[in-house]
């Protein structure tokens, strides 16, 4: 891996860590329309069939991205080694010709 490729990989992994950290529901209570609640728990309370409706109604997608289904699984990074020249297989050696001696 060249230094440039390594640096690019490090920055890519760091940006993924930032993205995953931002993909978390709020855990506190906050006020919407004069009512204070943990709106992420509220949205999930009735189960999957009602979550999308509740997220849209209260506009809580940015505060509850996990509950509202905005977070996706992070891709798996597979590091593969750089290609290298293959080593040729050994071959049987042929004896060098010898000069014949006159009789």
PDB file of C-alpha atoms in Angstrom:
ATOM      1  CA  UNK A   1       0.000   0.000   0.000  1.00  0.00           C
ATOM      2  CA  UNK A   2       1.483   3.334  -0.984  1.00  0.00           C
ATOM      3  CA  UNK A   3       1.568   6.245   1.499  1.00  0.00           C
ATOM      4  CA  UNK A   4      -1.045   8.066  -0.594  1.00  0.00           C
ATOM      5  CA  UNK A   5      -3.406   5.077  -0.600  1.00  0.00           C
ATOM      6  CA  UNK A   6      -2.908   4.571   3.125  1.00  0.00           C
ATOM      7  CA  UNK A   7      -3.718   8.224   3.830  1.00  0.00           C
ATOM      8  CA  UNK A   8      -6.869   8.039   1.687  1.00  0.00           C
ATOM      9  CA  UNK A   9      -7.966   4.876   3.515  1.00  0.00           C
ATOM     10  CA  UNK A  10      -7.429   6.492   6.922  1.00  0.00           C
ATOM     11  CA  UNK A  11      -9.500   9.545   5.945  1.00  0.00           C
ATOM     12  CA  UNK A  12     -12.251   7.288   4.544  1.00  0.00           C
ATOM     13  CA  UNK A  13     -12.451   5.269   7.762  1.00  0.00           C
ATOM     14  CA  UNK A  14     -12.446   8.451   9.870  1.00  0.00           C
ATOM     15  CA  UNK A  15     -15.325   9.915   7.857  1.00  0.00           C
ATOM     16  CA  UNK A  16     -17.299   6.694   8.310  1.00  0.00           C
ATOM     17  CA  UNK A  17     -16.821   6.918  12.077  1.00  0.00           C
ATOM     18  CA  UNK A  18     -18.198  10.457  11.996  1.00  0.00           C
ATOM     19  CA  UNK A  19     -21.208   9.328   9.968  1.00  0.00           C
ATOM     20  CA  UNK A  20     -22.017   6.476  12.321  1.00  0.00           C
ATOM     21  CA  UNK A  21     -21.721   8.778  15.356  1.00  0.00           C
ATOM     22  CA  UNK A  22     -24.288  11.122  13.787  1.00  0.00           C
ATOM     23  CA  UNK A  23     -26.648   8.221  13.211  1.00  0.00           C
ATOM     24  CA  UNK A  24     -28.060   7.967  16.708  1.00  0.00           C
ATOM     25  CA  UNK A  25     -31.395   8.895  18.220  1.00  0.00           C
ATOM     26  CA  UNK A  26     -31.654  11.609  20.825  1.00  0.00           C
ATOM     27  CA  UNK A  27     -32.060  10.180  24.308  1.00  0.00           C
ATOM     28  CA  UNK A  28     -33.312  13.317  26.048  1.00  0.00           C
ATOM     29  CA  UNK A  29     -36.742  14.914  26.209  1.00  0.00           C
ATOM     30  CA  UNK A  30     -37.552  17.978  24.117  1.00  0.00           C
ATOM     31  CA  UNK A  31     -40.610  20.068  23.423  1.00  0.00           C
ATOM     32  CA  UNK A  32     -42.758  19.948  20.301  1.00  0.00           C
ATOM     33  CA  UNK A  33     -45.998  21.967  20.198  1.00  0.00           C
ATOM     34  CA  UNK A  34     -45.872  22.699  23.945  1.00  0.00           C
ATOM     35  CA  UNK A  35     -45.471  19.020  24.871  1.00  0.00           C
ATOM     36  CA  UNK A  36     -42.218  17.658  26.295  1.00  0.00           C
ATOM     37  CA  UNK A  37     -41.411  14.037  25.592  1.00  0.00           C
ATOM     38  CA  UNK A  38     -38.720  11.642  24.442  1.00  0.00           C
ATOM     39  CA  UNK A  39     -40.115  11.696  20.930  1.00  0.00           C
ATOM     40  CA  UNK A  40     -37.933   8.865  19.639  1.00  0.00           C
ATOM     41  CA  UNK A  41     -39.404   6.467  22.216  1.00  0.00           C
ATOM     42  CA  UNK A  42     -42.862   7.847  21.498  1.00  0.00           C
ATOM     43  CA  UNK A  43     -42.486   7.199  17.759  1.00  0.00           C
ATOM     44  CA  UNK A  44     -41.407   3.594  18.343  1.00  0.00           C
ATOM     45  CA  UNK A  45     -44.024   2.817  20.986  1.00  0.00           C
ATOM     46  CA  UNK A  46     -46.765   1.521  18.680  1.00  0.00           C
ATOM     47  CA  UNK A  47     -44.483  -0.604  16.541  1.00  0.00           C
ATOM     48  CA  UNK A  48     -43.228  -0.561  12.951  1.00  0.00           C
ATOM     49  CA  UNK A  49     -46.581   0.038  11.281  1.00  0.00           C
ATOM     50  CA  UNK A  50     -46.971   3.446  12.955  1.00  0.00           C
ATOM     51  CA  UNK A  51     -43.347   4.664  13.134  1.00  0.00           C
ATOM     52  CA  UNK A  52     -43.182   6.282   9.684  1.00  0.00           C
ATOM     53  CA  UNK A  53     -46.425   8.145  10.289  1.00  0.00           C
ATOM     54  CA  UNK A  54     -45.292   9.424  13.683  1.00  0.00           C
ATOM     55  CA  UNK A  55     -41.861  10.476  12.373  1.00  0.00           C
ATOM     56  CA  UNK A  56     -43.462  12.445   9.564  1.00  0.00           C
ATOM     57  CA  UNK A  57     -46.226  13.949  11.733  1.00  0.00           C
ATOM     58  CA  UNK A  58     -43.818  15.328  14.352  1.00  0.00           C
ATOM     59  CA  UNK A  59     -40.957  16.005  11.871  1.00  0.00           C
ATOM     60  CA  UNK A  60     -38.480  14.115  14.066  1.00  0.00           C
ATOM     61  CA  UNK A  61     -36.455  12.314  11.388  1.00  0.00           C
ATOM     62  CA  UNK A  62     -33.302  14.345  12.122  1.00  0.00           C
ATOM     63  CA  UNK A  63     -33.638  13.841  15.877  1.00  0.00           C
ATOM     64  CA  UNK A  64     -34.515  10.133  15.636  1.00  0.00           C
ATOM     65  CA  UNK A  65     -32.746   8.826  12.504  1.00  0.00           C
ATOM     66  CA  UNK A  66     -32.465   5.255  13.840  1.00  0.00           C
ATOM     67  CA  UNK A  67     -36.112   4.995  14.879  1.00  0.00           C
ATOM     68  CA  UNK A  68     -37.295   6.661  11.665  1.00  0.00           C
ATOM     69  CA  UNK A  69     -35.237   4.297   9.484  1.00  0.00           C
ATOM     70  CA  UNK A  70     -32.768   6.799   8.038  1.00  0.00           C
ATOM     71  CA  UNK A  71     -29.667   4.934   9.184  1.00  0.00           C
ATOM     72  CA  UNK A  72     -28.316   2.151   7.086  1.00  0.00           C
ATOM     73  CA  UNK A  73     -25.691  -0.435   7.888  1.00  0.00           C
ATOM     74  CA  UNK A  74     -22.177   0.768   7.381  1.00  0.00           C
ATOM     75  CA  UNK A  75     -20.305  -0.948   4.536  1.00  0.00           C
ATOM     76  CA  UNK A  76     -17.635  -3.456   5.427  1.00  0.00           C
ATOM     77  CA  UNK A  77     -14.164  -2.405   4.406  1.00  0.00           C
ATOM     78  CA  UNK A  78     -12.039  -5.188   3.015  1.00  0.00           C
ATOM     79  CA  UNK A  79      -8.377  -4.343   2.767  1.00  0.00           C
ATOM     80  CA  UNK A  80      -6.704  -6.267   0.012  1.00  0.00           C
ATOM     81  CA  UNK A  81      -2.978  -6.342  -0.516  1.00  0.00           C
ATOM     82  CA  UNK A  82      -1.512  -4.702  -3.577  1.00  0.00           C
ATOM     83  CA  UNK A  83      -0.851  -7.076  -6.468  1.00  0.00           C
ATOM     84  CA  UNK A  84       2.638  -8.494  -6.553  1.00  0.00           C
ATOM     85  CA  UNK A  85       4.560 -10.168  -9.338  1.00  0.00           C
ATOM     86  CA  UNK A  86       4.179 -13.900  -9.105  1.00  0.00           C
ATOM     87  CA  UNK A  87       7.247 -16.036  -8.634  1.00  0.00           C
ATOM     88  CA  UNK A  88       7.717 -18.450 -11.519  1.00  0.00           C
ATOM     89  CA  UNK A  89       7.558 -22.110 -10.621  1.00  0.00           C
ATOM     90  CA  UNK A  90      10.932 -23.894 -10.623  1.00  0.00           C
ATOM     91  CA  UNK A  91      11.721 -25.831 -13.749  1.00  0.00           C
ATOM     92  CA  UNK A  92      13.814 -28.976 -14.105  1.00  0.00           C
ATOM     93  CA  UNK A  93      17.289 -28.116 -15.274  1.00  0.00           C
ATOM     94  CA  UNK A  94      18.759 -29.727 -18.361  1.00  0.00           C
ATOM     95  CA  UNK A  95      22.368 -30.776 -18.105  1.00  0.00           C
ATOM     96  CA  UNK A  96      24.719 -28.773 -20.276  1.00  0.00           C
ATOM     97  CA  UNK A  97      26.077 -30.614 -23.311  1.00  0.00           C
ATOM     98  CA  UNK A  98      29.547 -32.002 -22.885  1.00  0.00           C
ATOM     99  CA  UNK A  99      32.165 -32.275 -25.568  1.00  0.00           C
ATOM    100  CA  UNK A 100      32.818 -35.790 -26.643  1.00  0.00           C
ATOM    101  CA  UNK A 101      36.365 -37.027 -26.435  1.00  0.00           C
ATOM    102  CA  UNK A 102      37.875 -38.894 -29.399  1.00  0.00           C
ATOM    103  CA  UNK A 103      38.576 -42.543 -28.801  1.00  0.00           C
TER     104      UNK A 103
END
